[in-house]
CSV table of C-alpha atoms in Angstrom, one decimal:
chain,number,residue,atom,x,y,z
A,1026,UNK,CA,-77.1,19.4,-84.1
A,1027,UNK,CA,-74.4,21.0,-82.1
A,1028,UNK,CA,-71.6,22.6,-84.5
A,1029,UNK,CA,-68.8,22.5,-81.6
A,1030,UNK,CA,-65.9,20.4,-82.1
A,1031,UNK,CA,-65.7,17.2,-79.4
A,1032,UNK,CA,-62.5,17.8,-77.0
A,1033,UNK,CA,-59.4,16.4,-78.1
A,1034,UNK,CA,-57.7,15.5,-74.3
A,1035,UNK,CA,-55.7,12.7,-73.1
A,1036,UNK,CA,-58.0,9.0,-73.0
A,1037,UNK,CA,-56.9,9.1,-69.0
A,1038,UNK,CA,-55.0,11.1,-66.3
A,1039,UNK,CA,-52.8,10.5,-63.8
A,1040,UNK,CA,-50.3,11.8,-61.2
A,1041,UNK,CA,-47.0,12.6,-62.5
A,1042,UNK,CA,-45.1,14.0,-60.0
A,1043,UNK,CA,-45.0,15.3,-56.1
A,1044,UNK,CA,-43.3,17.4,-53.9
A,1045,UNK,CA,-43.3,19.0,-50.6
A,1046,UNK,CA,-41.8,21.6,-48.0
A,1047,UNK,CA,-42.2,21.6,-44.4
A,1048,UNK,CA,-41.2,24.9,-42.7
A,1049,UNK,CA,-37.7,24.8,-41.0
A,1050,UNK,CA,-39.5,25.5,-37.7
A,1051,UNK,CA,-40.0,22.0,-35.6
A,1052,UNK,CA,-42.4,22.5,-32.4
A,1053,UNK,CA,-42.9,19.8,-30.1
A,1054,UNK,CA,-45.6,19.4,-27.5
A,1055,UNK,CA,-44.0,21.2,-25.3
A,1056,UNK,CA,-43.9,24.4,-26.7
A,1057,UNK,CA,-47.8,23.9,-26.9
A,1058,UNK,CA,-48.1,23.1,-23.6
A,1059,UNK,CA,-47.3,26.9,-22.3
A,1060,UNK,CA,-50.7,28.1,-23.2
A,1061,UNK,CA,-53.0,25.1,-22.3
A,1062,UNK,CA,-53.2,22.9,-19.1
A,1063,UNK,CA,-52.6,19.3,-20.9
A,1064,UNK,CA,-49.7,17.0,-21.3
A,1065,UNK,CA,-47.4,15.3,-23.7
A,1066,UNK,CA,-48.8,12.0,-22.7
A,1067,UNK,CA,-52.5,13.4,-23.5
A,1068,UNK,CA,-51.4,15.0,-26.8
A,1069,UNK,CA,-50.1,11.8,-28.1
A,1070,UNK,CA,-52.9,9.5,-27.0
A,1071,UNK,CA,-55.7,11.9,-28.6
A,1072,UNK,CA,-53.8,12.1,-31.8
A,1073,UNK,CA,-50.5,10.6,-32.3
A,1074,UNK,CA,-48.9,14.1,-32.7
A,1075,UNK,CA,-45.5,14.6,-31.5
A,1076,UNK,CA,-44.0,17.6,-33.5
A,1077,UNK,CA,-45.8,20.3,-36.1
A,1078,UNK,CA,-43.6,22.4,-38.2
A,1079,UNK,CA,-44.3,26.2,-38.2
A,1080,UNK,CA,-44.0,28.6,-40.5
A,1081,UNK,CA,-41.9,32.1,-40.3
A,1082,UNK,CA,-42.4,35.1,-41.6
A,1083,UNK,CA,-40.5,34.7,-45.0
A,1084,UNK,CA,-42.1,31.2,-45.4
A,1085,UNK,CA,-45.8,32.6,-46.5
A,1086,UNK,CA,-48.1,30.4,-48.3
A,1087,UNK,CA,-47.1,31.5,-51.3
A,1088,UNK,CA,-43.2,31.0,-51.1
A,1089,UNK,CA,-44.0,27.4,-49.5
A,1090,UNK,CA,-46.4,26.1,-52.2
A,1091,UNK,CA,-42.9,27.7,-55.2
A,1092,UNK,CA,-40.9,25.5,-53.3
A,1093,UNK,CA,-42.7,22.1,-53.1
A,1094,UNK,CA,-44.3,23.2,-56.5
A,1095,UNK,CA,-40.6,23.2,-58.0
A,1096,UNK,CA,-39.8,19.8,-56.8
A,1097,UNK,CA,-43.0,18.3,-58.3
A,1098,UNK,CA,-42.5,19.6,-61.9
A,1099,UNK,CA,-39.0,18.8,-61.7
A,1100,UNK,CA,-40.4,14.6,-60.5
A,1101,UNK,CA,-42.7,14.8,-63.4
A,1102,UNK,CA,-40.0,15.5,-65.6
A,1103,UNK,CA,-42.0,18.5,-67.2
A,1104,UNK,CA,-40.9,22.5,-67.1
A,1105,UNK,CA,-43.3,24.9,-65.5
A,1106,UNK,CA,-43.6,26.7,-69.1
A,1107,UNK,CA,-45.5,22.9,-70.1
A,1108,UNK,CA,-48.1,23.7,-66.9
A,1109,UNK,CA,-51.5,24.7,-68.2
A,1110,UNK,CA,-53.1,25.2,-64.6
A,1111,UNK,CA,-52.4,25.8,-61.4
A,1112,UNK,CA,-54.9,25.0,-58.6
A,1113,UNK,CA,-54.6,25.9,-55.1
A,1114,UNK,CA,-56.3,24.4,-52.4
A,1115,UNK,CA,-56.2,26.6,-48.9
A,1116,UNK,CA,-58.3,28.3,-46.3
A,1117,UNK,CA,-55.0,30.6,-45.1
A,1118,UNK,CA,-54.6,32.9,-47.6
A,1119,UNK,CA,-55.6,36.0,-46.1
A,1120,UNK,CA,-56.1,37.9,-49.2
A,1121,UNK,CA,-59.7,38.2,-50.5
A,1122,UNK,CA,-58.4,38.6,-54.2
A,1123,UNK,CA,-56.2,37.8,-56.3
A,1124,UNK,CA,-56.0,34.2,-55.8
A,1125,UNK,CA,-52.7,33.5,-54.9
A,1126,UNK,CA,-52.6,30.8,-57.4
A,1127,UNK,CA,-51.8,33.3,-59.8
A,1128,UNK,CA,-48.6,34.5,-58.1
A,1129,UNK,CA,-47.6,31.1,-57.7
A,1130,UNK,CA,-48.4,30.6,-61.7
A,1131,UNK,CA,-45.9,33.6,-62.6
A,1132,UNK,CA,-43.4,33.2,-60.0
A,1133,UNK,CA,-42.6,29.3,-61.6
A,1134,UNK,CA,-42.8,30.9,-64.9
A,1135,UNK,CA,-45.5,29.1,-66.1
A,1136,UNK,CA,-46.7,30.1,-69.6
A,1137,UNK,CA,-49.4,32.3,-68.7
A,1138,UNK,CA,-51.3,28.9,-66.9
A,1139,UNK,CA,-54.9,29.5,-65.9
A,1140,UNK,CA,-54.9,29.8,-62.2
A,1141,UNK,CA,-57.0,29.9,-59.3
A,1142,UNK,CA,-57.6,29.0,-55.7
A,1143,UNK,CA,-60.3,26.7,-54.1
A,1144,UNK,CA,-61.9,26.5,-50.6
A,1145,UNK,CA,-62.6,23.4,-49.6
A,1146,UNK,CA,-60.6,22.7,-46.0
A,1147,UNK,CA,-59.0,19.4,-45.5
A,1148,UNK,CA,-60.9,17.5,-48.3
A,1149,UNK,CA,-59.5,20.3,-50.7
A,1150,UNK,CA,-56.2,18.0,-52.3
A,1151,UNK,CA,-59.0,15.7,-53.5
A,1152,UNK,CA,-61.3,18.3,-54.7
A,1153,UNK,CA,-58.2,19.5,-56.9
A,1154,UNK,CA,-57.1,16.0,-58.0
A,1155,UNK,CA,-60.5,16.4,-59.6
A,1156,UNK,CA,-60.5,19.3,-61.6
A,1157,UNK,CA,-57.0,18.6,-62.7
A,1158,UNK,CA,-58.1,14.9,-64.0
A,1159,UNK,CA,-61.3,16.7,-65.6
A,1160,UNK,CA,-59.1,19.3,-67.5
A,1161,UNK,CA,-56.4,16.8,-68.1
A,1162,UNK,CA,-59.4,14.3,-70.1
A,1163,UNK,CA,-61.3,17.3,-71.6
A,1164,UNK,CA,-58.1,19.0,-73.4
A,1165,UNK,CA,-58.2,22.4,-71.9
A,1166,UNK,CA,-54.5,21.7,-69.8
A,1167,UNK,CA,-51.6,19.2,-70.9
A,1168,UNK,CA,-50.5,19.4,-67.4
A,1169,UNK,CA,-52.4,20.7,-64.2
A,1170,UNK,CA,-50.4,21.4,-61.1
A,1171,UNK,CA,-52.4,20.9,-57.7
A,1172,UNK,CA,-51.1,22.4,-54.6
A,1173,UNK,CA,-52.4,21.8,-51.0
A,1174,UNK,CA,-51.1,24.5,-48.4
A,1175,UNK,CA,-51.8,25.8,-45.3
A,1176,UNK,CA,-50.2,28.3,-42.6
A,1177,UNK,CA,-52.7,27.3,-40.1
A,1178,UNK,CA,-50.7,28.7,-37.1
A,1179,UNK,CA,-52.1,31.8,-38.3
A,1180,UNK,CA,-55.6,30.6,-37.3
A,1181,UNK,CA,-54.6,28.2,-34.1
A,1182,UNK,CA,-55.8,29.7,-30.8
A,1183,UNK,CA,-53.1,28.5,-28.5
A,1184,UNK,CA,-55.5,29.1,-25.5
A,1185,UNK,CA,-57.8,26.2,-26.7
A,1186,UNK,CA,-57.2,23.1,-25.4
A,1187,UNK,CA,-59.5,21.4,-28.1
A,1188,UNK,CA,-57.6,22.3,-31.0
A,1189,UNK,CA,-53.6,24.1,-30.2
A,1190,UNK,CA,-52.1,20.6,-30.6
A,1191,UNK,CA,-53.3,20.0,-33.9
A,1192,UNK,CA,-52.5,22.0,-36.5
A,1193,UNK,CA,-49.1,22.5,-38.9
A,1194,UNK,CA,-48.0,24.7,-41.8
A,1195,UNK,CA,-46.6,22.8,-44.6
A,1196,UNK,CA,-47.3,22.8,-48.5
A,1197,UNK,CA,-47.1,19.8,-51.1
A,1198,UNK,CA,-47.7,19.8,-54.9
A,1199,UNK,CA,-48.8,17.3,-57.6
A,1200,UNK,CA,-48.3,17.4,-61.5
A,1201,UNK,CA,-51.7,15.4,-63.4
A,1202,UNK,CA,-50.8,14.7,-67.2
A,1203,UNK,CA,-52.1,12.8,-69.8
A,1204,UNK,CA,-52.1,8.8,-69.3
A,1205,UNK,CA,-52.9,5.8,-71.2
A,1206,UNK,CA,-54.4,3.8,-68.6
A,1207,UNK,CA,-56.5,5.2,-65.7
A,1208,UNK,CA,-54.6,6.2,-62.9
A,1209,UNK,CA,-57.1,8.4,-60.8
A,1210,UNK,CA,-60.3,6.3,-60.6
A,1211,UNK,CA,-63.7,7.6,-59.8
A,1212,UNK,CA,-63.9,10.5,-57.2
A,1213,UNK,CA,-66.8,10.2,-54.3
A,1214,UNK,CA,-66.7,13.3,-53.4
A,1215,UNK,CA,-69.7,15.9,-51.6
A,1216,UNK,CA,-70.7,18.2,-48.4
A,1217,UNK,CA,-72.6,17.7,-45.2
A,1218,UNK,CA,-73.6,21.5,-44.7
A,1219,UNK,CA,-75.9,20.6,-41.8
A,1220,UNK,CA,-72.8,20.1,-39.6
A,1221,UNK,CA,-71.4,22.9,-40.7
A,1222,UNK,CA,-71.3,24.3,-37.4
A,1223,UNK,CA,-68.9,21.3,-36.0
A,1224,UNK,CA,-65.5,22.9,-37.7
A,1225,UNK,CA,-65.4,26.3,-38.2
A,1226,UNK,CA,-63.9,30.3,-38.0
A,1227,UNK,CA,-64.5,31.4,-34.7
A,1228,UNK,CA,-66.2,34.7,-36.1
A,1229,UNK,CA,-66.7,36.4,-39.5
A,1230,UNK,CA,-63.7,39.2,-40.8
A,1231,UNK,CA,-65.9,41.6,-40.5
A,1232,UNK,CA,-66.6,41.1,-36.5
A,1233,UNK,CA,-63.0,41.4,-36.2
A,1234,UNK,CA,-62.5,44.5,-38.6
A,1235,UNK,CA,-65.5,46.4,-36.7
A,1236,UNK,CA,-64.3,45.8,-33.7
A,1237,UNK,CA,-67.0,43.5,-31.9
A,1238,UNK,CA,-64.4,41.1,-31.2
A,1239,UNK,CA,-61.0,41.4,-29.7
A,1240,UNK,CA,-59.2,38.3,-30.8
A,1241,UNK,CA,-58.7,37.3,-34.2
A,1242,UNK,CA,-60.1,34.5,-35.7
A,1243,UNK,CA,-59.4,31.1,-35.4
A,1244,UNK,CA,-60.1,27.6,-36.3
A,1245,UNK,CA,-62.6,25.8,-33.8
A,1246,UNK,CA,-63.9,22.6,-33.5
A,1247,UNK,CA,-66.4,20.1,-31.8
A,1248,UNK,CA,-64.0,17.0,-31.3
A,1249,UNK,CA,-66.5,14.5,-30.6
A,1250,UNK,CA,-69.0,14.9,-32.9
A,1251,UNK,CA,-65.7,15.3,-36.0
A,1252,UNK,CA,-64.4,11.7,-34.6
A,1253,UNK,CA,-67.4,10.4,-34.8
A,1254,UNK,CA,-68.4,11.4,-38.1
A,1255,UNK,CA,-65.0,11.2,-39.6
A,1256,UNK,CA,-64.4,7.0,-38.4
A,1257,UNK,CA,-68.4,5.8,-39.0
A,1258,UNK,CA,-68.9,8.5,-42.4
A,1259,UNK,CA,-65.7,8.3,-44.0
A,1260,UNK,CA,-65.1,4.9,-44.1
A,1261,UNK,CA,-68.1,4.2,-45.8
A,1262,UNK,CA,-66.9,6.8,-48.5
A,1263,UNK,CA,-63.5,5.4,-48.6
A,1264,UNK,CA,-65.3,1.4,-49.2
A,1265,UNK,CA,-67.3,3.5,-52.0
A,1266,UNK,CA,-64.1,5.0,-53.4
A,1267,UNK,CA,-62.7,1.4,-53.7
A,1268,UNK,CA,-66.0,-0.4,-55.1
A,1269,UNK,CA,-65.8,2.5,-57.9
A,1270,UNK,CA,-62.9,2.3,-58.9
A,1271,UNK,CA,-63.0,-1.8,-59.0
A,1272,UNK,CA,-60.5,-2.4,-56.0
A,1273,UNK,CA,-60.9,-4.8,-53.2
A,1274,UNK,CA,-59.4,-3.9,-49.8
A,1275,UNK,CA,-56.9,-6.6,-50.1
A,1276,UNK,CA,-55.4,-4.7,-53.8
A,1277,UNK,CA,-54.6,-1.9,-51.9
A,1278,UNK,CA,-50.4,-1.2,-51.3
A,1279,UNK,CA,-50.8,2.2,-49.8
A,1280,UNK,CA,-53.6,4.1,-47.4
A,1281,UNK,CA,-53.3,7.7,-47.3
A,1282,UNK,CA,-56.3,9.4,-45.2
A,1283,UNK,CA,-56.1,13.2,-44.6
A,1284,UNK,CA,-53.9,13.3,-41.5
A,1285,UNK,CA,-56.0,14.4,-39.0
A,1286,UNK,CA,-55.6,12.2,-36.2
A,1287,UNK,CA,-53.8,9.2,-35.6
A,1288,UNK,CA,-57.1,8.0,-33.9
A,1289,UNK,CA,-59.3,8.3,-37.0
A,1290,UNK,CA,-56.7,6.7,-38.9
A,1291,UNK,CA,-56.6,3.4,-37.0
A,1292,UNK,CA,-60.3,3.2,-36.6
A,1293,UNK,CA,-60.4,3.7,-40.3
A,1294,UNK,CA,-58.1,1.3,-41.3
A,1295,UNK,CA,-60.4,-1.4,-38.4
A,1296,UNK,CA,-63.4,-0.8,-40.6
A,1297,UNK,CA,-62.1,-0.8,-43.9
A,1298,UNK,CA,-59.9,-4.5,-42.8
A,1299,UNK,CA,-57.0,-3.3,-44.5
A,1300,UNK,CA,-54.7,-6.3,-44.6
A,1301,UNK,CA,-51.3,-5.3,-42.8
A,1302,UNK,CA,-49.4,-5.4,-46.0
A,1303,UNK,CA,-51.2,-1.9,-46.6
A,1304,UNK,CA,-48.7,0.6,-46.0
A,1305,UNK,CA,-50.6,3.0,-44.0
A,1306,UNK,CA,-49.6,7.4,-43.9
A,1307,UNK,CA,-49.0,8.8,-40.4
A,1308,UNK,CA,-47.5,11.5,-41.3
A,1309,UNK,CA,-49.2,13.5,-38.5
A,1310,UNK,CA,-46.8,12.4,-35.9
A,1311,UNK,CA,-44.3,14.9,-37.1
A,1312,UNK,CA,-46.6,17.3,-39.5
A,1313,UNK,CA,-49.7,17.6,-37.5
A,1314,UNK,CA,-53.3,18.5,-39.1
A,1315,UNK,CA,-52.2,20.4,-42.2
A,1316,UNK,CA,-55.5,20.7,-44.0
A,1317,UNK,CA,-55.1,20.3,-47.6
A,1318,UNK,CA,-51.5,19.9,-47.7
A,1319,UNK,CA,-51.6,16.7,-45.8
A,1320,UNK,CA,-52.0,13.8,-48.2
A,1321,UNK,CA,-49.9,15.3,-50.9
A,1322,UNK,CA,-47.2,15.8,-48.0
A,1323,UNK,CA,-48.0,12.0,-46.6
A,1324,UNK,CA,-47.8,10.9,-50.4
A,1325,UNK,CA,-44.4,12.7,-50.6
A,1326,UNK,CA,-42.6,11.8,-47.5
A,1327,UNK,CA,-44.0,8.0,-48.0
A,1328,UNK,CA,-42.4,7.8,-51.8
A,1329,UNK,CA,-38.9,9.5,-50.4
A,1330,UNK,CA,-38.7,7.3,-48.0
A,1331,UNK,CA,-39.4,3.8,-49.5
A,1332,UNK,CA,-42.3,2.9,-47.7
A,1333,UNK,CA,-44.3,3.2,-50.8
A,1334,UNK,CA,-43.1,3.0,-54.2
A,1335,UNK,CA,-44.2,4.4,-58.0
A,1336,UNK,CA,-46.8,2.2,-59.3
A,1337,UNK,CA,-48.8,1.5,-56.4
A,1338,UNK,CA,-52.1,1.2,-55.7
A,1339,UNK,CA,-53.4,3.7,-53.2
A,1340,UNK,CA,-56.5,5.0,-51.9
A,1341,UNK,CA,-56.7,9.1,-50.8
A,1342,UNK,CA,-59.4,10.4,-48.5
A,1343,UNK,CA,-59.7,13.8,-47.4
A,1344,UNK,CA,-62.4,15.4,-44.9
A,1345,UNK,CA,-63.2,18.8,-43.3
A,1346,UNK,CA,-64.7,21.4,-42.6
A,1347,UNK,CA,-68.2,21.8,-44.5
A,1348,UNK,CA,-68.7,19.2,-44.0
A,1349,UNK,CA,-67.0,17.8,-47.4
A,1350,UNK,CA,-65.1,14.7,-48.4
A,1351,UNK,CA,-63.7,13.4,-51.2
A,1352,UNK,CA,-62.2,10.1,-52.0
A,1353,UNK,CA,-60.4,8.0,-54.9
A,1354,UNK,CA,-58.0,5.1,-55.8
A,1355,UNK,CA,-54.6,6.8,-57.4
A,1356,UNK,CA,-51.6,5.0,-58.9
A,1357,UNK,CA,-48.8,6.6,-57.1
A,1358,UNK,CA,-46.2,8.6,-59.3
């Protein structure tokens, strides 16, 4: 028989608090437009994006996660010294090790949190939202802090007309505490490595550091076959999400899908017949394709401004590059 104690965490989880920051840099189409032969009309139709928001030099991904970090603890009503764990989701941090969920950890004046950084692209919010509920149930953290970010301009090539339009910098931040009811349902969650090769780094570091490529690395993609997967693939995880958790389509106040295309997002919302009371996130008009920040930033901007409100229902899908996916039905904070 096993002599080790049971854990002694909360009966539930859920989301506490959320907060985000948007660099103070707005670009529109048309500053995209100067490096590939497209238009503002063809931007828009492919994928509803009218602005992105850069980031400068002083807004790196660690001073953008402190800031909409700060504004989540503060919605939760918790100080940092009560966060047990930070996670942070990005693919834009450019430094091997340390994670730079650690600098983030100290810099909020967390108590010495446990803290590290996860890889897992545009599905990478949900991925955290998982850990966090798993360390929030098991009684190793009180409170977890989950942070998508991204400075993807870093790796846009603005010479491809596939992908220069899409992507944004940006950062948003979620508190998970203890809870007496379940907040977070079940997460469908899990990887399709055998289209790996449909979103990707253009070439490995190491090509780049040895010198058998000229032009750093960025972000590529196959557009077709990532539609196709992400409006037939992901809606089936998205029903599965909802079937786990015990919600009907019709339950639903708010839809928040990874904000990847506007596109996706409406042939999403066809399949899954969302009713048209469903609040739906579109975000991307004005954010673009942030990665992982974009559902915690769509959660953020959708609560601030009314659309949606604390207390409801709302399902959360984020996919990527991996493949992975993960989905689950979240009371809002």
């Amino acid at each position: 028989m096993s002599k080790i104690k049971p854990a002694k965490g909360a009966p539930y989880a859920r989301i506490l608090g959320v907060g985000g920051y948007r660099p103070t840099r707005v670009v529109p189409n048309e500053v995209i437009l100067e490096t590939i032969d497209s238009s503002d009309e063809w931007i828009r139709s492919r994928s509803g994006i009218q602005t992105r928001h850069w980031a400068n030099d002083e807004e790196t991904v660690a001073a953008m996660s402190i800031e909409a970090s700060g504004k989540a603890i503060a919605d939760a009503g918790i100080t940092a010294e009560q966060v047990g764990a930070v996670i942070v989701s990005t693919v834009t941090h450019f430094k091997q090790t340390p994670a730079v969920a650690t600098e983030i950890a100290d810099k909020l004046g967390t108590n010495r949190a446990a803290a590290f950084d996860i890889s897992a692209g545009c599905a990478g919010f949900g991925y955290g939202l998982t850990l966090a509920k798993g360390m929030i149930v098991e009684g190793s953290a009180e409170y977890v802090l989950v942070i998508g970010v991204e400075r993807l301009s870093d790796l846009t090539d603005l010479e491809d007309r596939a992908t220069a339009f899409l992507f944004g910098d940006g950062a948003g931040a979620v508190v998970v505490g203890p809870s007496n009811e379940p907040a977070i349902g079940p997460t469908i969650w899990g990887s399709e490595g055998d289209k790996s090769e449909t979103i990707k780094q253009t070439v490995p570091w190491t090509d780049y550091r040895e010198g058998e490529v000229e032009r750093f690395p960025a972000i590529t993609q196959e557009g077709q076959a990532v539609f196709r997967w992400a409006v037939f693939e992901m809606a089936k995880v998205a029903q599965q999400a909802l079937d786990a958790a015990g919600i009907a389509a019709s339950d639903l106040d708010v839809f928040i899908p990874h904000q990847a295309n506007e596109r996706i997002i409406d042939s999403m919302v066809k399949t899954l017949k969302l009713p048209e009371s469903v609040t739906v996130a579109r975000d991307v008009r004005t954010t673009g394709n942030t990665s992982a920040a974009s559902i915690p930033l769509a959660m953020e901007r959708l609560l601030a401004t009314g659309e949606a409100k604390s207390g409801d229902t709302a399902l959360v899908i984020g996919f990527g590059a991996g493949l992975v996916y993960a989905a689950s039905v979240v009371t809002l904070p």
